[in-house]
Amino acid sequence: MKACFMGLGYIGLPTAIIAAKHGVQIIGVDINPRVVELTNAGHLHIVEPGMEEMLQEVVANGMLRASTTPEVADAYFMVVPTPFKGDHEPDVSYVESATRMVLPLLKEGDLYVIESTSPVGTTEQMAEIIYSERPELKGKIHIAYCPERVLPGNVIYELVHNDRVIGGMDEASTDAAIGFYSQFVQGTLHRTNCRTAEMCKLTENSSRDVQIAFANELSIVCEKAGINVWRLIELANKHPRVNILQPGCGVGGHCIAVDPYFITAAFPHEAQIIGKAREINNYKSEWCVERVKNAMLRFELDNKRKPRVAMMGLAFKPNIDDLRESPAKHIVTSVMQGCNNADIMVVEPNISEHKVFKLTDYRTAYDNADIVVFLTAHNEFKTLEWRDDKVILDFCGIFKR
Ligand code: SAJ
């Protein structure tokens, strides 16, 4: 079997590599010539532990080849970004343009799958485009939506072991897609229709966003009530049916803070909690900025000098080097913009340098700061000892005090 993957990003490339390892002949397509060149040279352009060795193996044995243009295959996978346009409106133009690229190559019996996170109805919309350009294929190709749910950093394991939801335009399409994924997925492949599969992906990430918003709201309430929110959550979670997540300085990354808008944009009146959760999680970052600024003002009033401030963490979640859509980075930027004369040290142990921020070693920053702001719960920070002589703003539960 030959499969054509449209998009060699964080999901497309690993999926293509794993499929190639399981005997599927892969042509990987990306509009970026550098990605194509690196991939063909066996170099991974994304960060994913263990993946480069696998890429080298499938390039060397001829099972995977990258190109800027698609080729005739038996199955086509759309794994391209779905960004925003305007005010949080999902933009499916990359899915459409990838679809238009493979359209002339489609033939009877082929499988066409969308993996990109997409608003409900996208698969049907793309089917309409396909059939309006190639009416002779109507009812003769298989069309399905199959989202992924892997956690960056653990992709090799999760691509194989996670369950997947497979939603065809009709039963035969679902069967065809299950046939493809069963070549390398050991988790259960759950059948459904394409609209449910699209909504399922959005639901999973919205559910997590809502749960984090609950924890973040609790942290703001507890601050006012003089209660340790970490201890409170620990105690509440002793209930056999309660499982509250952890508060933080906001929600970042490319999924949890994004996907809920795909629901609220289409169902603004119906999706109330989902919309509110987004607001709360965004507000939590602004609340943190205000708390830091207030602490700096208070220090200056009490000590008649400006404080030295350590901002601990830039990544969007613990123990990674990924700063995209990071609330920690947003908070550091806002605090620095708000007080241009202040002495601010920025710490991110997972990266060695940054083009905007001058980075300081975490121990040096901690030792020298008057005010320490914990933004991302990196393991390194958990090795530090609590110091009574400093003002510590612990937004991510390093000390849980
Ligand atoms: N966060 C909290 N408190 C928590 C857990 C997370 O504040 O208790 C914050 C993190 O710090 C981070 C954000 O949430 O800023 C998102 O982190 P995450 O670990 O929840 O998720 P991602 O974005 O790395 O990956 C998610 C996963 N989805 C779910 O867990 C429902 C992953 O399985 C998906 O594949 C991925 O989104 C995706 O691509 O959609």
Coordinates of N, CA, C and O in Angstrom, one line a residue, residues 120-249:
V120 N -16.6 21.2 13.0 CA -17.6 20.2 12.6 C -18.2 20.6 11.2 O -18.5 21.7 10.9
G121 N -18.2 19.6 10.3 CA -18.7 19.8 9.0 C -17.6 19.9 7.9 O -17.9 19.9 6.7
T122 N -16.3 19.9 8.4 CA -15.2 20.1 7.4 C -15.1 18.9 6.5 O -14.8 19.1 5.3
T123 N -15.2 17.7 7.0 CA -15.1 16.5 6.1 C -16.1 16.6 5.0 O -15.8 16.3 3.8
E124 N -17.4 16.9 5.4 CA -18.4 17.0 4.4 C -18.1 18.1 3.4 O -18.3 17.9 2.2
Q125 N -17.6 19.2 3.9 CA -17.3 20.3 3.0 C -16.2 19.9 2.0 O -16.3 20.3 0.8
M126 N -15.2 19.2 2.5 CA -14.1 18.8 1.5 C -14.6 17.7 0.6 O -14.2 17.7 -0.6
A127 N -15.6 16.9 1.0 CA -16.2 15.9 0.1 C -16.9 16.6 -1.0 O -16.8 16.2 -2.2
E128 N -17.6 17.7 -0.6 CA -18.3 18.4 -1.7 C -17.3 19.0 -2.7 O -17.6 19.0 -3.9
I129 N -16.2 19.5 -2.2 CA -15.2 20.1 -3.2 C -14.7 19.0 -4.1 O -14.6 19.1 -5.3
I130 N -14.4 17.8 -3.5 CA -13.8 16.7 -4.3 C -14.9 16.3 -5.3 O -14.5 16.2 -6.5
Y131 N -16.1 16.1 -4.9 CA -17.1 15.6 -5.9 C -17.5 16.7 -6.9 O -18.0 16.3 -8.0
S132 N -17.4 17.9 -6.5 CA -17.8 18.9 -7.5 C -16.7 19.0 -8.6 O -17.0 19.2 -9.8
E133 N -15.4 18.7 -8.3 CA -14.4 18.7 -9.3 C -14.3 17.3 -10.0 O -13.8 17.3 -11.1
R134 N -14.6 16.3 -9.2 CA -14.5 14.9 -9.8 C -15.8 14.1 -9.6 O -15.8 13.1 -8.9
P135 N -16.9 14.6 -10.3 CA -18.2 13.9 -10.0 C -18.2 12.4 -10.3 O -19.0 11.7 -9.7
E136 N -17.3 12.0 -11.2 CA -17.3 10.5 -11.5 C -16.9 9.7 -10.3 O -17.1 8.5 -10.4
L137 N -16.3 10.3 -9.3 CA -15.8 9.5 -8.2 C -16.9 9.3 -7.1 O -16.6 8.6 -6.1
K138 N -18.0 10.0 -7.2 CA -19.0 10.0 -6.2 C -19.4 8.5 -5.8 O -19.7 7.7 -6.7
G139 N -19.3 8.2 -4.5 CA -19.6 6.9 -4.1 C -18.5 5.9 -4.4 O -18.7 4.7 -4.0
K140 N -17.4 6.3 -5.0 CA -16.4 5.3 -5.4 C -15.1 5.5 -4.6 O -14.1 4.7 -4.8
I141 N -15.0 6.5 -3.8 CA -13.8 6.7 -2.9 C -14.3 6.7 -1.4 O -15.5 6.9 -1.2
H142 N -13.4 6.5 -0.5 CA -13.7 6.5 0.9 C -13.2 7.7 1.5 O -12.0 8.1 1.3
I143 N -14.1 8.4 2.3 CA -13.7 9.7 2.9 C -14.0 9.6 4.4 O -15.1 9.2 4.9
A144 N -12.9 9.9 5.2 CA -13.1 9.8 6.7 C -12.4 10.9 7.4 O -11.5 11.5 6.9
Y145 N -12.8 11.1 8.7 CA -12.1 12.0 9.6 C -11.5 11.2 10.8 O -12.3 10.4 11.4
C146 N -10.2 11.3 11.0 CA -9.6 10.5 12.1 C -8.6 11.4 12.9 O -7.4 11.5 12.5
P147 N -9.1 12.0 14.0 CA -8.2 12.8 14.7 C -7.1 12.1 15.5 O -7.3 10.9 15.8
E148 N -6.0 12.7 15.8 CA -5.0 12.1 16.7 C -5.1 12.7 18.0 O -5.8 13.8 18.2
R149 N -4.6 12.1 19.0 CA -4.6 12.6 20.4 C -3.3 12.4 21.1 O -3.3 12.2 22.3
V150 N -2.2 12.5 20.4 CA -0.9 12.2 21.1 C -0.4 13.4 21.8 O -0.7 14.5 21.5
L151 N 0.4 13.0 22.9 CA 1.0 14.1 23.7 C 2.4 14.3 23.2 O 3.2 13.4 23.1
P152 N 2.8 15.5 22.8 CA 4.1 15.8 22.3 C 5.1 15.3 23.3 O 4.9 15.5 24.5
G153 N 6.2 14.6 22.9 CA 7.2 14.1 23.8 C 7.0 12.6 24.0 O 7.9 11.9 24.4
N154 N 5.8 12.1 23.8 CA 5.5 10.7 24.0 C 4.8 10.1 22.8 O 4.0 9.2 22.8
V155 N 5.1 10.7 21.6 CA 4.4 10.4 20.4 C 4.6 9.0 19.9 O 3.7 8.3 19.5
I156 N 5.8 8.5 20.0 CA 6.1 7.1 19.5 C 5.2 6.1 20.2 O 4.6 5.3 19.5
Y157 N 5.1 6.2 21.5 CA 4.3 5.3 22.2 C 2.8 5.5 21.9 O 2.0 4.6 21.6
E158 N 2.4 6.8 22.0 CA 0.9 7.1 22.0 C 0.3 6.9 20.6 O -0.8 6.5 20.5
L159 N 1.1 7.1 19.5 CA 0.6 6.9 18.2 C 0.2 5.4 18.0 O -0.7 5.1 17.3
V160 N 0.9 4.5 18.6 CA 0.7 3.1 18.5 C -0.4 2.6 19.5 O -1.3 1.8 19.2
H161 N -0.3 3.1 20.7 CA -1.1 2.5 21.8 C -2.4 3.3 22.1 O -3.3 2.7 22.8
N162 N -2.5 4.6 21.8 CA -3.8 5.2 22.1 C -5.0 4.7 21.3 O -4.8 4.2 20.1
D163 N -6.1 4.7 21.9 CA -7.3 4.4 21.1 C -7.5 5.5 20.1 O -7.1 6.6 20.3
R164 N -8.3 5.2 19.0 CA -8.6 6.3 18.0 C -10.0 6.2 17.6 O -10.7 5.2 17.7
V165 N -10.5 7.4 17.3 CA -11.9 7.5 16.8 C -11.9 7.7 15.3 O -11.1 8.5 14.8
I166 N -12.6 6.9 14.6 CA -12.6 6.9 13.2 C -14.0 7.1 12.6 O -14.9 6.3 12.9
G167 N -14.2 8.2 12.0 CA -15.5 8.6 11.5 C -15.6 8.8 10.0 O -15.1 9.7 9.4
G168 N -16.2 7.8 9.4 CA -16.3 7.8 7.9 C -17.6 8.6 7.5 O -18.5 8.8 8.2
M169 N -17.6 9.0 6.2 CA -18.8 9.6 5.6 C -19.9 8.6 5.5 O -21.0 8.9 5.4
D170 N -19.5 7.3 5.4 CA -20.4 6.2 5.4 C -19.7 5.0 6.0 O -18.5 5.0 6.3
E171 N -20.4 3.9 6.1 CA -19.8 2.7 6.8 C -18.6 2.1 6.0 O -17.6 1.8 6.6
A172 N -18.7 2.1 4.7 CA -17.6 1.6 3.9 C -16.3 2.5 4.1 O -15.2 2.0 4.2
S173 N -16.5 3.8 4.2 CA -15.4 4.7 4.5 C -14.7 4.4 5.8 O -13.5 4.4 6.0
T174 N -15.6 4.2 6.8 CA -15.1 3.9 8.2 C -14.3 2.6 8.1 O -13.2 2.5 8.7
D175 N -14.8 1.6 7.4 CA -14.1 0.3 7.3 C -12.7 0.5 6.6 O -11.7 0.0 7.1
A176 N -12.7 1.3 5.6 CA -11.4 1.5 4.9 C -10.4 2.2 5.7 O -9.2 1.8 5.8
A177 N -10.9 3.2 6.5 CA -9.9 4.0 7.4 C -9.4 3.0 8.5 O -8.3 3.0 8.8
I178 N -10.4 2.2 9.1 CA -10.0 1.3 10.1 C -8.9 0.3 9.5 O -7.9 0.0 10.2
G179 N -9.1 -0.1 8.3 CA -8.2 -1.0 7.6 C -6.8 -0.4 7.6 O -5.8 -1.0 7.9
F180 N -6.7 0.9 7.3 CA -5.4 1.6 7.2 C -4.8 1.7 8.6 O -3.6 1.2 8.8
Y181 N -5.5 2.2 9.6 CA -4.9 2.5 10.9 C -4.6 1.2 11.6 O -3.7 1.1 12.5
S182 N -5.3 0.1 11.3 CA -5.0 -1.1 12.1 C -3.7 -1.7 11.7 O -3.2 -2.6 12.4
Q183 N -3.0 -1.2 10.7 CA -1.7 -1.6 10.3 C -0.7 -1.3 11.4 O 0.4 -1.9 11.5
F184 N -0.9 -0.2 12.1 CA 0.1 0.2 13.1 C -0.5 0.6 14.5 O 0.3 0.8 15.4
V185 N -1.8 0.8 14.6 CA -2.4 1.1 15.9 C -2.8 -0.1 16.7 O -3.5 -1.0 16.2
Q186 N -2.3 -0.2 17.9 CA -2.6 -1.3 18.8 C -3.8 -1.0 19.7 O -4.5 -1.9 20.2
G187 N -4.1 0.3 19.9 CA -5.3 0.7 20.7 C -6.5 0.4 19.9 O -6.4 0.0 18.7
T188 N -7.7 0.5 20.6 CA -8.9 0.2 19.9 C -9.3 1.3 18.9 O -9.1 2.5 19.2
L189 N -9.8 0.9 17.8 CA -10.3 1.8 16.8 C -11.8 1.9 16.9 O -12.5 0.9 16.5
H190 N -12.3 3.1 17.3 CA -13.7 3.2 17.6 C -14.4 3.8 16.4 O -14.1 4.9 15.9
R191 N -15.5 3.1 15.9 CA -16.2 3.6 14.7 C -17.2 4.7 15.1 O -17.9 4.6 16.1
T192 N -17.3 5.7 14.2 CA -18.4 6.6 14.3 C -18.6 7.3 13.0 O -18.0 6.9 12.0
N193 N -19.4 8.4 13.0 CA -19.5 9.2 11.7 C -18.5 10.4 11.7 O -17.9 10.7 12.8
C194 N -18.3 11.0 10.6 CA -17.3 12.1 10.5 C -17.6 13.3 11.4 O -16.7 13.9 12.0
R195 N -18.9 13.7 11.5 CA -19.2 14.8 12.4 C -18.9 14.6 13.8 O -18.4 15.4 14.6
T196 N -19.2 13.4 14.3 CA -19.0 13.0 15.7 C -17.5 13.0 15.9 O -17.0 13.4 17.0
A197 N -16.7 12.4 15.0 CA -15.3 12.3 15.1 C -14.7 13.7 15.2 O -13.8 14.0 16.0
E198 N -15.1 14.6 14.4 CA -14.6 16.0 14.4 C -14.9 16.7 15.8 O -14.0 17.3 16.4
M199 N -16.2 16.5 16.2 CA -16.5 17.1 17.5 C -15.8 16.4 18.7 O -15.5 17.0 19.7
C200 N -15.5 15.1 18.5 CA -14.8 14.4 19.6 C -13.5 15.0 19.9 O -13.1 15.2 21.1
K201 N -12.7 15.3 18.9 CA -11.4 15.9 19.1 C -11.5 17.3 19.8 O -10.8 17.6 20.7
L202 N -12.5 18.1 19.4 CA -12.7 19.4 20.0 C -13.2 19.2 21.4 O -12.8 20.0 22.3
T203 N -14.0 18.2 21.6 CA -14.5 17.9 23.0 C -13.4 17.5 24.0 O -13.4 18.0 25.1
E204 N -12.5 16.7 23.5 CA -11.4 16.2 24.4 C -10.6 17.4 24.9 O -10.4 17.6 26.1
N205 N -10.2 18.3 24.0 CA -9.4 19.4 24.5 C -10.2 20.5 25.2 O -9.7 21.1 26.1
S206 N -11.5 20.7 24.8 CA -12.3 21.6 25.6 C -12.6 21.1 27.0 O -12.6 21.9 27.9
S207 N -12.7 19.8 27.1 CA -13.0 19.3 28.4 C -11.8 19.6 29.3 O -12.0 20.0 30.5
R208 N -10.6 19.4 28.8 CA -9.4 19.7 29.6 C -9.3 21.2 30.0 O -9.0 21.6 31.1
D209 N -9.7 22.0 29.0 CA -9.6 23.5 29.2 C -10.6 23.9 30.3 O -10.3 24.7 31.2
V210 N -11.8 23.3 30.3 CA -12.8 23.6 31.3 C -12.4 23.1 32.7 O -12.5 23.9 33.6
Q211 N -11.8 22.0 32.7 CA -11.3 21.5 34.0 C -10.2 22.3 34.6 O -10.1 22.6 35.8
I212 N -9.3 22.8 33.7 CA -8.2 23.6 34.1 C -8.8 25.0 34.6 O -8.3 25.6 35.6
A213 N -9.8 25.5 33.9 CA -10.4 26.7 34.2 C -11.0 26.6 35.7 O -10.9 27.6 36.4
F214 N -11.5 25.5 36.0 CA -12.1 25.3 37.3 C -11.0 25.4 38.4 O -11.1 26.1 39.4
A215 N -9.9 24.8 38.1 CA -8.7 24.9 39.0 C -8.2 26.3 39.1 O -7.9 26.8 40.2
N216 N -8.1 27.0 38.0 CA -7.6 28.4 38.0 C -8.6 29.3 38.7 O -8.2 30.2 39.5
E217 N -9.9 29.1 38.5 CA -10.9 29.9 39.3 C -10.7 29.7 40.8 O -10.7 30.6 41.6
L218 N -10.6 28.4 41.1 CA -10.4 28.1 42.6 C -9.2 28.8 43.1 O -9.2 29.3 44.3
S219 N -8.1 28.9 42.3 CA -6.9 29.5 42.9 C -7.1 31.0 43.1 O -6.6 31.5 44.1
I220 N -7.9 31.6 42.3 CA -8.2 33.0 42.5 C -9.1 33.2 43.7 O -8.9 34.1 44.6
V221 N -10.1 32.3 43.9 CA -11.0 32.4 45.0 C -10.2 32.2 46.3 O -10.3 32.9 47.3
C222 N -9.3 31.2 46.3 CA -8.6 30.8 47.5 C -7.6 31.9 47.9 O -7.4 32.1 49.1
E223 N -7.0 32.6 46.9 CA -6.1 33.7 47.2 C -6.8 34.7 48.1 O -6.3 35.2 49.1
K224 N -8.1 35.0 47.7 CA -8.9 36.0 48.4 C -9.3 35.5 49.7 O -9.4 36.2 50.7
A225 N -9.6 34.2 49.8 CA -10.1 33.6 51.0 C -9.0 33.2 52.0 O -9.3 32.7 53.1
G226 N -7.7 33.3 51.6 CA -6.6 33.0 52.5 C -6.5 31.5 52.7 O -6.2 31.0 53.8
I227 N -6.8 30.7 51.6 CA -6.7 29.2 51.7 C -5.6 28.8 50.7 O -5.5 29.3 49.6
N228 N -4.9 27.7 51.1 CA -3.9 27.2 50.3 C -4.6 26.3 49.2 O -5.1 25.2 49.6
V229 N -4.6 26.7 48.0 CA -5.4 26.0 46.9 C -4.8 24.6 46.6 O -5.5 23.7 46.3
W230 N -3.5 24.5 46.8 CA -2.9 23.2 46.5 C -3.3 22.1 47.5 O -3.7 21.0 47.1
R231 N -3.3 22.5 48.8 CA -3.7 21.6 49.8 C -5.3 21.3 49.6 O -5.7 20.2 49.8
L232 N -6.0 22.4 49.3 CA -7.4 22.2 49.2 C -7.7 21.2 48.1 O -8.6 20.3 48.3
I233 N -7.1 21.3 46.9 CA -7.3 20.4 45.8 C -6.9 19.0 46.2 O -7.6 18.0 45.9
E234 N -5.8 18.9 46.9 CA -5.3 17.5 47.3 C -6.4 16.9 48.2 O -6.7 15.7 48.0
L235 N -7.0 17.7 49.1 CA -8.0 17.1 50.0 C -9.3 16.8 49.3 O -9.8 15.7 49.5
A236 N -9.7 17.7 48.4 CA -10.9 17.4 47.6 C -10.8 16.2 46.8 O -11.7 15.4 46.6
N237 N -9.6 16.0 46.2 CA -9.3 14.8 45.4 C -9.3 13.5 46.1 O -9.2 12.4 45.5
K238 N -9.4 13.6 47.5 CA -9.5 12.3 48.3 C -10.9 11.7 48.1 O -11.1 10.6 48.4
H239 N -11.8 12.6 47.6 CA -13.2 12.1 47.3 C -13.1 11.1 46.2 O -12.4 11.4 45.2
P240 N -13.7 9.9 46.2 CA -13.5 8.9 45.2 C -14.0 9.3 43.8 O -13.5 8.8 42.8
R241 N -14.8 10.3 43.7 CA -15.3 10.7 42.3 C -15.0 12.2 42.0 O -15.6 12.8 41.2
V242 N -14.0 12.7 42.7 CA -13.5 14.1 42.4 C -12.1 14.1 41.9 O -11.3 13.4 42.5
N243 N -11.8 14.7 40.8 CA -10.4 14.8 40.3 C -10.1 16.1 39.7 O -10.2 16.3 38.5
I244 N -9.8 17.1 40.5 CA -9.5 18.4 40.1 C -8.1 18.6 39.6 O -7.2 18.0 40.2
L245 N -7.9 19.3 38.5 CA -6.6 19.5 37.9 C -5.8 20.6 38.7 O -6.3 21.1 39.7
Q246 N -4.7 20.9 38.2 CA -3.8 21.9 38.9 C -3.9 23.3 38.3 O -3.9 23.5 37.1
P247 N -4.0 24.3 39.1 CA -4.0 25.7 38.6 C -2.6 26.0 38.1 O -1.6 25.3 38.4
G248 N -2.5 27.0 37.2 CA -1.2 27.4 36.7 C -1.3 28.9 36.3 O -2.2 29.6 36.8
C249 N -0.4 29.3 35.5 CA -0.4 30.8 35.1 C -1.2 31.0 33.8 O -1.1 32.1 33.2

